[in-house]
mmCIF file of C-alpha atoms in Angstrom:
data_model
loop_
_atom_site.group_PDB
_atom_site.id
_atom_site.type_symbol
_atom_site.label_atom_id
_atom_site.label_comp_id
_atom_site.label_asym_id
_atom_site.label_seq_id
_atom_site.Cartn_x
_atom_site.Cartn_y
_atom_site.Cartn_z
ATOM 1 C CA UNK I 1 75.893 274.746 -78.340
ATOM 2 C CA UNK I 2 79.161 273.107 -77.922
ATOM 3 C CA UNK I 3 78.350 272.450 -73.916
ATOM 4 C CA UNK I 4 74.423 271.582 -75.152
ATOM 5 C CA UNK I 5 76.086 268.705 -77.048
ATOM 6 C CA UNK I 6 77.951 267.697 -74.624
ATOM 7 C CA UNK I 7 75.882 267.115 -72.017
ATOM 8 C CA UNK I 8 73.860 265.134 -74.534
ATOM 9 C CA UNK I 9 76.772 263.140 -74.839
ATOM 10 C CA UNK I 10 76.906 262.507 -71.193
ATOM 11 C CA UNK I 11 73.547 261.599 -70.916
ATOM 12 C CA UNK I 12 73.547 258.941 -73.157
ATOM 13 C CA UNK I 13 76.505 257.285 -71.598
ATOM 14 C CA UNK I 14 74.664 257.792 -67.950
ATOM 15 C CA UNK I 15 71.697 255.900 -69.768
ATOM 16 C CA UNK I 16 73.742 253.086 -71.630
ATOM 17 C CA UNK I 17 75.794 252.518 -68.829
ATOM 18 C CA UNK I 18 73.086 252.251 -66.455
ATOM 19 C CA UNK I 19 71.300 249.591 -68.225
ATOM 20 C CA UNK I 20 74.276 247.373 -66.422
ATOM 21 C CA UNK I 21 72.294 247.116 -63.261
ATOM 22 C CA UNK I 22 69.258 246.579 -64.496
ATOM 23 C CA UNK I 23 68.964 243.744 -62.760
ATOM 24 C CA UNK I 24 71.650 243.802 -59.858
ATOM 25 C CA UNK I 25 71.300 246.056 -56.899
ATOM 26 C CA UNK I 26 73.811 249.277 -56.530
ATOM 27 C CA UNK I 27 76.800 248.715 -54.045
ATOM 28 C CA UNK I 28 76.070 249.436 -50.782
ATOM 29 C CA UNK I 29 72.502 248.227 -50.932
ATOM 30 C CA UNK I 30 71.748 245.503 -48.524
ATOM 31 C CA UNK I 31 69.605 242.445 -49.222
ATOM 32 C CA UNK I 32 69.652 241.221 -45.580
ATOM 33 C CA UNK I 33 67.934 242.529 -42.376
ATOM 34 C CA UNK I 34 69.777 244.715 -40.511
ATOM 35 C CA UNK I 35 69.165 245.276 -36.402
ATOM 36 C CA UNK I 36 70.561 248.436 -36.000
ATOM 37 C CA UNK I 37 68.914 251.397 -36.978
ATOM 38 C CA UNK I 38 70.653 253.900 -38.980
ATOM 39 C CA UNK I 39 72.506 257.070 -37.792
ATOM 40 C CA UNK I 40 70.557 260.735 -37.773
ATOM 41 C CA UNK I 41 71.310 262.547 -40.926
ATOM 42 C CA UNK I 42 74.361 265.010 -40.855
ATOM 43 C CA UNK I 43 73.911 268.010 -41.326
ATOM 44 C CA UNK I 44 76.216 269.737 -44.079
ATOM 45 C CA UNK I 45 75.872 272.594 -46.556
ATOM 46 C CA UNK I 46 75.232 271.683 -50.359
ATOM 47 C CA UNK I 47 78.170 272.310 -52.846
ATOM 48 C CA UNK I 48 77.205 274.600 -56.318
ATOM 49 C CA UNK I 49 75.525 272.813 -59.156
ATOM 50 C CA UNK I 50 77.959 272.471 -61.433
ATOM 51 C CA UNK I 51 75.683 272.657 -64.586
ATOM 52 C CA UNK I 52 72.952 272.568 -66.249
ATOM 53 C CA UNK I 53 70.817 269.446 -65.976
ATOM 54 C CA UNK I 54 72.505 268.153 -63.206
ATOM 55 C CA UNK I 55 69.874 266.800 -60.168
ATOM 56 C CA UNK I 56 70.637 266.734 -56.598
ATOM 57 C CA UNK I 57 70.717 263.309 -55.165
ATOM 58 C CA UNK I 58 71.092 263.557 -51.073
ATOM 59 C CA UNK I 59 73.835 261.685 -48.947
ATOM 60 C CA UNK I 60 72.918 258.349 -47.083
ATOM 61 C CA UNK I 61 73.879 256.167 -44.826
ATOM 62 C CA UNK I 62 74.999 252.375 -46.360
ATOM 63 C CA UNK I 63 75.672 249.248 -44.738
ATOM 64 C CA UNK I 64 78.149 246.153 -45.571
ATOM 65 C CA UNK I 65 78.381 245.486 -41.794
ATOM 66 C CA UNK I 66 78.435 248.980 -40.728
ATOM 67 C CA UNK I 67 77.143 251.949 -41.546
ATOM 68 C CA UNK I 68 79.568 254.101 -43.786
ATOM 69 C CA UNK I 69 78.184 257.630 -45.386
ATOM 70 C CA UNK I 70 77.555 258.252 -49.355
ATOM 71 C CA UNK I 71 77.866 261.794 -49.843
ATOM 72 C CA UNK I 72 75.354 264.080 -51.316
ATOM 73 C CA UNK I 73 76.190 265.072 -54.896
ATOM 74 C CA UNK I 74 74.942 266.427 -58.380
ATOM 75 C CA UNK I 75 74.457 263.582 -60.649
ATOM 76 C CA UNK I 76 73.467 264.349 -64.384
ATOM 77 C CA UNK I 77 69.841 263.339 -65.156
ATOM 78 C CA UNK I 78 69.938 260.286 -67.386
ATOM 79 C CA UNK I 79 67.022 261.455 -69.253
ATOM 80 C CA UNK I 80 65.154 264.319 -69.581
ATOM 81 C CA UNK I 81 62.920 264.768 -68.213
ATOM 82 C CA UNK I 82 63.659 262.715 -64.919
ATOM 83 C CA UNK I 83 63.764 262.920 -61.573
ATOM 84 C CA UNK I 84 65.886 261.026 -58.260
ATOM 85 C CA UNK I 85 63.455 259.856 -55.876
ATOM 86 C CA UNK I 86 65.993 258.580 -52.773
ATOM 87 C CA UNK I 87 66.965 255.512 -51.051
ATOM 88 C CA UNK I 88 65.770 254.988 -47.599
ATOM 89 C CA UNK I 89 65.815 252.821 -44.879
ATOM 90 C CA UNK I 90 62.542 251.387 -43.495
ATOM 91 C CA UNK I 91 61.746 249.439 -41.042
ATOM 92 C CA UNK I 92 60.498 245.657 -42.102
ATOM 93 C CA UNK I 93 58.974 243.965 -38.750
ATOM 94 C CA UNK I 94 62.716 242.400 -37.447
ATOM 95 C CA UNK I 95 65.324 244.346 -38.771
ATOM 96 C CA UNK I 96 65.758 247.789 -41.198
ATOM 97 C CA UNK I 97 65.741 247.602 -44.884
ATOM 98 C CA UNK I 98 67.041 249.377 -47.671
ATOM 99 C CA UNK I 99 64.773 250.608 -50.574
ATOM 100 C CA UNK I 100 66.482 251.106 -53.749
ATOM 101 C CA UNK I 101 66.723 254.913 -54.901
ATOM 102 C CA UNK I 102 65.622 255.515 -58.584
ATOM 103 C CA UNK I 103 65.433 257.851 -61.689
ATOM 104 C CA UNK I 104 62.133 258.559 -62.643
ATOM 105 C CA UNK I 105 59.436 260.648 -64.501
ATOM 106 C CA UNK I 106 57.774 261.632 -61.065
ATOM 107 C CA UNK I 107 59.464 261.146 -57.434
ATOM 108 C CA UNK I 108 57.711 258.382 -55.788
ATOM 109 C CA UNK I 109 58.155 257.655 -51.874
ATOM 110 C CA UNK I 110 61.418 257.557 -50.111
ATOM 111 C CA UNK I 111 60.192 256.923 -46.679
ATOM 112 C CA UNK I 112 58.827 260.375 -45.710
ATOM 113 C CA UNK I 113 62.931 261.360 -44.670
ATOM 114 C CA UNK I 114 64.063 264.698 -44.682
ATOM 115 C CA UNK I 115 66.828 265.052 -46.600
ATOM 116 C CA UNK I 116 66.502 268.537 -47.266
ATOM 117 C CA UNK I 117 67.445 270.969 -50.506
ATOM 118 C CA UNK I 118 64.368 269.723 -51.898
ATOM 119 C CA UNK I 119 63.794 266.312 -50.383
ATOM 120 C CA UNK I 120 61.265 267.396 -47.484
ATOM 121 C CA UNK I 121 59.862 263.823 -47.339
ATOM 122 C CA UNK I 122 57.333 264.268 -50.052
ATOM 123 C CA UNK I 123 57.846 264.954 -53.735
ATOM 124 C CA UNK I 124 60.437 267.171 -54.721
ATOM 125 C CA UNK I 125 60.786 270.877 -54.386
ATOM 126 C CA UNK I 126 64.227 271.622 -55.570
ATOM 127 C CA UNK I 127 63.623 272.367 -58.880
ATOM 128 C CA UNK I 128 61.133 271.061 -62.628
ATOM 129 C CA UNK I 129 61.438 270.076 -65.907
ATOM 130 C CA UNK I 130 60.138 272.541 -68.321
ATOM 131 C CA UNK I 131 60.407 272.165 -72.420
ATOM 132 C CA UNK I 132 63.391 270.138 -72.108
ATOM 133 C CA UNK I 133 65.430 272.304 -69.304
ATOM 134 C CA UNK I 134 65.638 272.022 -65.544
ATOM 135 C CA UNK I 135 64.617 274.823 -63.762
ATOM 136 C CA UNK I 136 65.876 275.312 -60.057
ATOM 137 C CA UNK I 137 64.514 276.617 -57.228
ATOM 138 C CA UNK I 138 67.302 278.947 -55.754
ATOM 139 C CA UNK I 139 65.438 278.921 -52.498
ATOM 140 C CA UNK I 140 66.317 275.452 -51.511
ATOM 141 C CA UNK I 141 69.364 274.648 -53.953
ATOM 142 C CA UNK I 142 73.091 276.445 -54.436
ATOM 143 C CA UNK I 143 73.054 277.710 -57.969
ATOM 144 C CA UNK I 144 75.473 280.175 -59.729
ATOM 145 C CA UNK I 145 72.637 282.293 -61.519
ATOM 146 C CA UNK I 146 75.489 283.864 -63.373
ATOM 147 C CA UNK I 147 76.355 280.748 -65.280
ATOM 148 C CA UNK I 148 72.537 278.890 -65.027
ATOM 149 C CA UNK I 149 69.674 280.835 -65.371
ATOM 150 C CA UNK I 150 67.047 278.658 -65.616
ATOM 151 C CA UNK I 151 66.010 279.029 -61.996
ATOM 152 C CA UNK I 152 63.312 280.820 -60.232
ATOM 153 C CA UNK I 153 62.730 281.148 -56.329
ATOM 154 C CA UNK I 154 60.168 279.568 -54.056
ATOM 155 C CA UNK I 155 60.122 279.645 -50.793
ATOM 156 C CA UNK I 156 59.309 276.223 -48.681
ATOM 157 C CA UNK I 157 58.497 275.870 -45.457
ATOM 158 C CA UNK I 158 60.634 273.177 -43.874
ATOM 159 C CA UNK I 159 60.083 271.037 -40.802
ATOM 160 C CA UNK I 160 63.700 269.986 -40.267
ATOM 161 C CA UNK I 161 64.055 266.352 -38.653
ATOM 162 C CA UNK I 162 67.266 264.357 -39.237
ATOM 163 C CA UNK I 163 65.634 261.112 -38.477
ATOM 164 C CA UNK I 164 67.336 258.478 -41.525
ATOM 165 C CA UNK I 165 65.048 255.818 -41.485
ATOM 166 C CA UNK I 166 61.224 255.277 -41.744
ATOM 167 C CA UNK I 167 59.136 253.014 -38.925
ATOM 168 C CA UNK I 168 60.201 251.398 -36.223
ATOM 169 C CA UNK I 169 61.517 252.967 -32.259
ATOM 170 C CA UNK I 170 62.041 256.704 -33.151
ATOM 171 C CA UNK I 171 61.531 256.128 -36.963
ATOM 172 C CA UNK I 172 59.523 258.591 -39.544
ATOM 173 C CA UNK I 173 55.592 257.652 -39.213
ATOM 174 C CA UNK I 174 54.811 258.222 -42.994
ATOM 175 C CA UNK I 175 53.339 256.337 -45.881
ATOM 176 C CA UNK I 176 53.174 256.696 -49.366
ATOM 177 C CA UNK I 177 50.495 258.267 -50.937
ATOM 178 C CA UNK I 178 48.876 257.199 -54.013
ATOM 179 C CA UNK I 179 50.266 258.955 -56.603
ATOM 180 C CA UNK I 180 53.852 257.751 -54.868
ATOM 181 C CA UNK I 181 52.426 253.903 -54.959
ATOM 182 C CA UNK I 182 51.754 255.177 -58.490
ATOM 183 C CA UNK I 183 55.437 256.648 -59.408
ATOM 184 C CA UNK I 184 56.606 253.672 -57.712
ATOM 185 C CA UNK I 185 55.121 251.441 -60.527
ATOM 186 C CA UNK I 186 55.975 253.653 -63.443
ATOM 187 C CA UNK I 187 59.263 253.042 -65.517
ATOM 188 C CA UNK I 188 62.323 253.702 -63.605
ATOM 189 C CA UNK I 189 66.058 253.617 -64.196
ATOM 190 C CA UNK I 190 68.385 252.225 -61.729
ATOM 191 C CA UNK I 191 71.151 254.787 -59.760
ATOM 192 C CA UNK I 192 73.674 255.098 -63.021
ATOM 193 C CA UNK I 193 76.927 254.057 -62.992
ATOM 194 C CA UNK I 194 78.513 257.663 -61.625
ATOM 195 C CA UNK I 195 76.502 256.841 -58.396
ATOM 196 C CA UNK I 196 77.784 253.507 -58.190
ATOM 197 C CA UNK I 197 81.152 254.235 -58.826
ATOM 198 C CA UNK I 198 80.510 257.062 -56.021
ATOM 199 C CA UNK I 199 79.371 254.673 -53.334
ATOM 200 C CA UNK I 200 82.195 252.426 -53.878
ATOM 201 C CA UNK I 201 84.076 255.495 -53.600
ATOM 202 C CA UNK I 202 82.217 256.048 -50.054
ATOM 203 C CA UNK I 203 82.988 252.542 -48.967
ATOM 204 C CA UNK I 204 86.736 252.081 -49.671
ATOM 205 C CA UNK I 205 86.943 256.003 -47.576
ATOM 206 C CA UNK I 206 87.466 254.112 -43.767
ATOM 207 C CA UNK I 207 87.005 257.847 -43.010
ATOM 208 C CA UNK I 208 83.455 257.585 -43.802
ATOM 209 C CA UNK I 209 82.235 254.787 -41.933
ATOM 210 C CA UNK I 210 80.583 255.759 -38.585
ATOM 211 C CA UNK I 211 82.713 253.693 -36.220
ATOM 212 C CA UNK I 212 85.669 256.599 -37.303
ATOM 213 C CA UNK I 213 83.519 259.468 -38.025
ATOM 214 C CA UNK I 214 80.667 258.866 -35.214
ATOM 215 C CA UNK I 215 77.667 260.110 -37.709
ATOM 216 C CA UNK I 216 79.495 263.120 -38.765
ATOM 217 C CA UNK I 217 81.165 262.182 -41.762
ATOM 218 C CA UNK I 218 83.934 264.324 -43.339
ATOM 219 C CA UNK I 219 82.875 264.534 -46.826
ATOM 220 C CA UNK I 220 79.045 265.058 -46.221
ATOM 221 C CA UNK I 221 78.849 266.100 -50.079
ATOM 222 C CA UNK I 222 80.543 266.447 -53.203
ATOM 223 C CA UNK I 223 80.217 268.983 -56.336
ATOM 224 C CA UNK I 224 80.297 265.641 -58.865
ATOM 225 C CA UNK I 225 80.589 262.151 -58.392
ATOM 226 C CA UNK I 226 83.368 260.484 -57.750
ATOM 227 C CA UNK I 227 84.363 258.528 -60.484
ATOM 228 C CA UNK I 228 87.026 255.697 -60.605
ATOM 229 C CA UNK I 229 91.120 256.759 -61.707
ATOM 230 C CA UNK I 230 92.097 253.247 -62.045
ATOM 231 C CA UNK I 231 90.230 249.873 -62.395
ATOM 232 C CA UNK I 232 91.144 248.603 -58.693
ATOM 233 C CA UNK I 233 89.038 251.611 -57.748
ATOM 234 C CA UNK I 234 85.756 250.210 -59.597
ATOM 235 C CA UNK I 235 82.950 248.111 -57.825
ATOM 236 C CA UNK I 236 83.388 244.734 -58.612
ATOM 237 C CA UNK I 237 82.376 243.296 -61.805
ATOM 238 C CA UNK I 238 78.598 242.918 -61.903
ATOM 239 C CA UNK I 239 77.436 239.152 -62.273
ATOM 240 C CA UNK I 240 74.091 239.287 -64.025
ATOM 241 C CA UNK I 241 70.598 237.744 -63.210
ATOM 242 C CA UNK I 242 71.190 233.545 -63.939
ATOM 243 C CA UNK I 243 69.615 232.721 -67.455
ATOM 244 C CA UNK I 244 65.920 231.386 -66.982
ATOM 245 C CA UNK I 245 64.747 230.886 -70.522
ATOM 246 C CA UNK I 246 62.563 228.119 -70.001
ATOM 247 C CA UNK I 247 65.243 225.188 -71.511
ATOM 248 C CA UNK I 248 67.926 224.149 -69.107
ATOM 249 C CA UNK I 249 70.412 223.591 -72.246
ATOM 250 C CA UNK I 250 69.827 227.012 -73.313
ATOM 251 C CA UNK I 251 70.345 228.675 -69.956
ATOM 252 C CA UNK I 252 73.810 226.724 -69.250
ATOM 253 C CA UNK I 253 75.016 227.682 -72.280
ATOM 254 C CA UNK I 254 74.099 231.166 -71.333
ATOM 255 C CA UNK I 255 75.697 230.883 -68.124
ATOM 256 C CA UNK I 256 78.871 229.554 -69.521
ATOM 257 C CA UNK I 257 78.475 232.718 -71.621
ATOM 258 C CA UNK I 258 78.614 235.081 -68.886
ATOM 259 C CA UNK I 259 81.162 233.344 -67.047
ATOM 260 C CA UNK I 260 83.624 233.990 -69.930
ATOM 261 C CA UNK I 261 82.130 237.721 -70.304
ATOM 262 C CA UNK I 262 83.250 238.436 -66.785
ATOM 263 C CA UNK I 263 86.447 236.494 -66.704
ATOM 264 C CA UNK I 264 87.705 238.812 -70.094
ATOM 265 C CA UNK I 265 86.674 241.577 -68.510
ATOM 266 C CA UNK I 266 88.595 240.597 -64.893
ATOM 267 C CA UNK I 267 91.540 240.295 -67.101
ATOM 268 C CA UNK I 268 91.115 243.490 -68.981
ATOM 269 C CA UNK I 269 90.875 245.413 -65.708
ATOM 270 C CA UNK I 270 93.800 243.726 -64.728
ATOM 271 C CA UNK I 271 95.506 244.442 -67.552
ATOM 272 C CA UNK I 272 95.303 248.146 -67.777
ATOM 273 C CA UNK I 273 95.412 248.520 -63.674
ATOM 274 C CA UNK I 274 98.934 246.952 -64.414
ATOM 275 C CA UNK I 275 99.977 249.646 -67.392
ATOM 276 C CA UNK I 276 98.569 252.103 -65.053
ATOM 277 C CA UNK I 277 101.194 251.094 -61.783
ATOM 278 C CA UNK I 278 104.298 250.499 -64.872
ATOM 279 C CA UNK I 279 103.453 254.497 -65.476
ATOM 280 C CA UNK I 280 103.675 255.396 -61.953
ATOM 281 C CA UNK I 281 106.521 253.859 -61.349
ATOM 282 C CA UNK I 282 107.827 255.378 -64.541
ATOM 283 C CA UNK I 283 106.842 258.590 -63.179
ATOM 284 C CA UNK I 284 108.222 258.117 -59.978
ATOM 285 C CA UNK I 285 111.585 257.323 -61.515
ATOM 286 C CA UNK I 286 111.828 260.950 -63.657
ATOM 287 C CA UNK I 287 110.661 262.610 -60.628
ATOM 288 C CA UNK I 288 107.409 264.212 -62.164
ATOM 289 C CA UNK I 289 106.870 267.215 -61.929
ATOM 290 C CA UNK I 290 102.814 267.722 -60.134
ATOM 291 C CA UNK I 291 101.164 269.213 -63.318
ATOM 292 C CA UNK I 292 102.584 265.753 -65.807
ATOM 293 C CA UNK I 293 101.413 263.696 -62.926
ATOM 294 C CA UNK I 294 97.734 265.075 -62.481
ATOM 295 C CA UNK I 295 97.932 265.067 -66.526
ATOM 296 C CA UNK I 296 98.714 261.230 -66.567
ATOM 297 C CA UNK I 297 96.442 260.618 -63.487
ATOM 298 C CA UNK I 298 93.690 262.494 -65.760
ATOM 299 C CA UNK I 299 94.527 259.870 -68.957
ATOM 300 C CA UNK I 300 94.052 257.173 -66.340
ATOM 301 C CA UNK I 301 90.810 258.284 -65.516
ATOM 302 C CA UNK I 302 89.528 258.225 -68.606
ATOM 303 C CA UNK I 303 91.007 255.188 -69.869
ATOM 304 C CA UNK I 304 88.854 253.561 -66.966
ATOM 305 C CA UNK I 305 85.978 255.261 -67.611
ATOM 306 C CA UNK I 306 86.476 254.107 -70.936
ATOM 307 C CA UNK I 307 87.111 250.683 -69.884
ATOM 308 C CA UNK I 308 83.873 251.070 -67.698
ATOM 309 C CA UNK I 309 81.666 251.789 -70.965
ATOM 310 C CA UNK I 310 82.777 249.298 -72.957
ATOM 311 C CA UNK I 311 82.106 246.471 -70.316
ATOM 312 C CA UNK I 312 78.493 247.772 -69.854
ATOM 313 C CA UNK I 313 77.766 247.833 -73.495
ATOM 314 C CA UNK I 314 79.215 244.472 -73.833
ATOM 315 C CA UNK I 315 77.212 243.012 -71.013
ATOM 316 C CA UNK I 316 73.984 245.215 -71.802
ATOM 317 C CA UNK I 317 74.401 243.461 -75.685
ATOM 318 C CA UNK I 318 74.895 240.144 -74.161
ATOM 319 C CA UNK I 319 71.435 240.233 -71.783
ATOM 320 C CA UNK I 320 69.569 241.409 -74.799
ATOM 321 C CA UNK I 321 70.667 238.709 -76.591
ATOM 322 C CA UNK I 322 69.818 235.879 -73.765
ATOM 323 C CA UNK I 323 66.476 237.899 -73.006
ATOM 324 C CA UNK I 324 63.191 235.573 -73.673
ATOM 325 C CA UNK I 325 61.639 236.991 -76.432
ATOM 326 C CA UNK I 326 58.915 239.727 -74.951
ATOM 327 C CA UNK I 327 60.688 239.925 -71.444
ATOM 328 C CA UNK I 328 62.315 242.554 -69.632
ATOM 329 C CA UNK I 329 61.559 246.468 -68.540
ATOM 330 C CA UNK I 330 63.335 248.912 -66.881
ATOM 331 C CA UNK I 331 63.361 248.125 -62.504
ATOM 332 C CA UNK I 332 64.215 249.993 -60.083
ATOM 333 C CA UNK I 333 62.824 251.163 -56.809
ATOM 334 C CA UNK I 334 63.249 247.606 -55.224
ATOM 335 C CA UNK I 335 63.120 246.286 -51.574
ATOM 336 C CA UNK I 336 67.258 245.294 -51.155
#
């Protein structure tokens, strides 16, 4: 019951905290062209689900001038009930694009890539919802029966191709079906902030980009997310959508709102990032022994994580406030 609750818990922080990128894309999504098509797929084996509940989203390749690797990992479904349909790249007539992965009620396209454990280009076959529980399918995922058993076993036959991107010279020749065009229109959540927080993760690692690795990156995948110890290690503070309520008063006074939203929380990041280095050095000084300094690092986690939640919920209350009366709905699943 205890663990029940707690993933409840979880869950509706995933969700809260996720309604920060409503409308801003996830780091490491691109919103230019780019000419080079992305590396082949690696190929790596899948770390044990670590719980119930928790949904397999596959390792890609992202780009902020080169091409850097986002490990596969088990993220917590934000609802239940909801499934990951992956990002992909796809080829737009001059360059590659990336499409926006996103949480779901059904998977929609993602580009006909093989991802694998599930992700055979179509749908999902890694696992189903069922009155309120995810069931996996131990033929294509790593489960510890002996601590999950809701899980069954069906075999699927697998072309395996570890072509990354969709269209174009040597690119996946698939299109979306209806009922994907369909998902693609229903409501969707945005990757949550554990995924975001993971990327960033990806992108500060100069181990992962290809020009060091050369496609075959050395952390292909990771049991959870990897979350943020300190607030130097968090993305950058999202900037929302600019105000466009109609009235150009209104929206400047808006945007002078936001402006002093992110310039408290700049400071508050700042703030605790330099209590954080004061203990370090502190620590540093006594000569800590390794167990008080993976206790402290373990406070500083969650005092950023905590940090982290607080600054969504204050930006998530301030959009709801500046929202036009009858506007908004979840997004996801956009062309970046």
């Amino acid at each position: 019951m205890r663990d029940l609750i707690h993933i409840r818990v979880i869950r509706s922080l995933l969700l809260a905290i996720s309604m920060l990128f409503l409308s801003t894309a996830s780091f490491g999504q691109v919103g230019i062209s780019v000419s080079i098509a992305p590396p082949e797929l690696p190929v790596y084996d899948q770390p044990i689900c670590p719980g119930d509940d928790y949904i397999w989203t596959p390792g890609y390749w992202a780009w902020d001038g080169e091409y850097y690797w986002v490990p596969g990992t088990w993220v917590l479904a934000p609802e239940v009930g909801y499934l990951w349909t992956p990002g992909y790249w796809g080829w737009g007539g001059s360059g590659f694009l990336f499409y926006d992965g996103y949480w779901g009620p059904t998977v929609g396209f993602y580009g006909g890539i093989d991802y694998g454990f599930g992700y055979f280009g179509h749908g999902y076959e890694g696992g189903r919802w069922d009155h309120g529980h995810f069931f996996y399918n131990t033929a294509v995922n790593r489960v510890d029966a002996n601590s999950i058993h809701n899980v069954y076993n069906t075999r699927v036959n697998e072309n395996a191709n570890h072509v990354s991107y969709n269209g174009g010279n040597g690119g996946i020749n698939e299109r979306a079906t209806a009922q994907e065009e369909a998902a693609g229109h229903d409501r969707h959540i945005p990757p949550v902030a554990a995924q975001t927080q993971h990327a960033y993760a990806a992108h500060n690692n100069p181990q992962q980009r290809v020009s060091a690795n050369h496609g075959t990156p050395p952390i292909a995948a990771t049991p959870r997310p990897s979350l943020a110890a300190h607030p130097k290690e968090l993305p950058p503070v999202e900037r929302p959508a600019p105000p466009n309520t109609g009235s150009p008063k209104l929206d400047q006074k808006y945007q002078q709102q936001q402006n002093n939203v992110i310039a408290k929380q700049n400071q508050e990041r700042q703030n605790l990032q330099q209590k954080q280095d004061a203990q370090h050095q502190q620590l540093a000084k006594q000569n800590a022994s390794p167990a008080r300094t993976q206790q402290v690092e373990q406070q500083h986690q969650q005092q950023t994580q905590q940090l982290a939640q607080r600054h969504t919920q204050q930006t998530q209350q301030m959009q709801q406030r500046q929202q036009p009366a009858g506007g908004g709905s979840h997004g996801g699943g956009g062309r970046h």
